[in-house]
XYZ file of C-alpha atoms in Angstrom:
84
model
C -5.078 -6.482 -19.207
C -6.240 -9.777 -17.853
C -9.520 -10.017 -15.640
C -7.815 -11.365 -12.858
C -5.279 -8.745 -12.720
C -8.075 -6.105 -13.100
C -10.033 -7.566 -10.008
C -6.661 -7.642 -8.052
C -6.005 -3.962 -8.736
C -9.285 -2.926 -7.538
C -9.162 -5.275 -4.530
C -6.114 -3.684 -3.456
C -7.050 -0.571 -3.869
C -10.298 -0.705 -1.959
C -8.294 -2.518 0.773
C -5.790 0.208 0.752
C -8.435 2.834 1.262
C -10.407 1.346 3.733
C -8.014 0.308 6.062
C -5.422 2.940 5.249
C -2.737 0.004 4.784
C 1.056 0.150 3.816
C 2.224 -1.000 0.516
C 4.080 -3.889 2.904
C 1.180 -4.700 4.728
C -0.939 -4.548 1.680
C 1.495 -7.168 -0.174
C 1.567 -9.373 2.874
C -2.451 -9.752 3.287
C -2.516 -9.979 -0.341
C 0.432 -12.888 -0.990
C 2.410 -10.749 -3.602
C 5.466 -8.596 -3.613
C 5.399 -4.696 -2.882
C 6.454 -4.242 -6.053
C 3.487 -5.623 -7.840
C 1.374 -3.734 -5.440
C 3.426 -0.504 -6.415
C 3.062 -1.448 -10.321
C -0.657 -1.862 -9.605
C -1.287 1.314 -7.833
C 0.788 3.613 -9.894
C 0.393 2.001 -13.421
C -2.318 -0.285 -13.595
C -5.261 1.562 -11.461
C -4.913 5.113 -13.178
C -5.897 3.316 -16.499
C -8.651 1.229 -14.722
C -10.241 3.691 -12.604
C -8.826 7.411 -12.296
C -10.908 8.676 -9.354
C -10.010 5.387 -7.109
C -6.339 5.792 -8.007
C -6.239 9.392 -6.690
C -7.871 8.306 -3.406
C -5.373 5.414 -3.074
C -2.247 7.422 -4.331
C -3.258 9.955 -1.249
C -3.297 7.263 1.348
C 0.065 5.763 0.081
C 1.688 9.309 0.070
C 0.503 9.803 3.721
C 1.716 6.829 4.650
C 5.369 7.693 2.991
C 5.088 10.824 4.553
C 4.558 9.127 7.843
C 7.178 6.228 7.858
C 10.064 7.930 9.451
C 7.909 8.419 12.335
C 6.731 4.565 12.287
C 10.339 3.659 12.257
C 11.617 5.710 15.093
C 8.583 4.339 17.089
C 9.780 0.916 16.424
C 13.325 1.513 17.672
C 12.109 3.395 20.543
C 9.949 0.423 21.536
C 12.770 -2.036 20.875
C 15.437 -0.679 23.204
C 12.627 0.729 26.022
C 11.721 -2.997 26.290
C 15.531 -4.106 26.612
C 15.147 -6.300 23.623
C 18.627 -5.461 22.185
């Protein structure tokens, strides 16, 4: 694996762990696609550092479990502010 990819993977993992960010927000912050972030976290990171991979996976799983709540809140806000 190339050095710049390894650096990005570790940087992305640190960002996710520190900010508890979603894949979408992380992709926006790093200027890459959601697919790239997903591949970095699920395939590349466990090979580089399994301990950090476990921490990042926990946060991503938590975000995945909560996403239906965030979507519902966004819809509620949209209709309560009269933007429809």
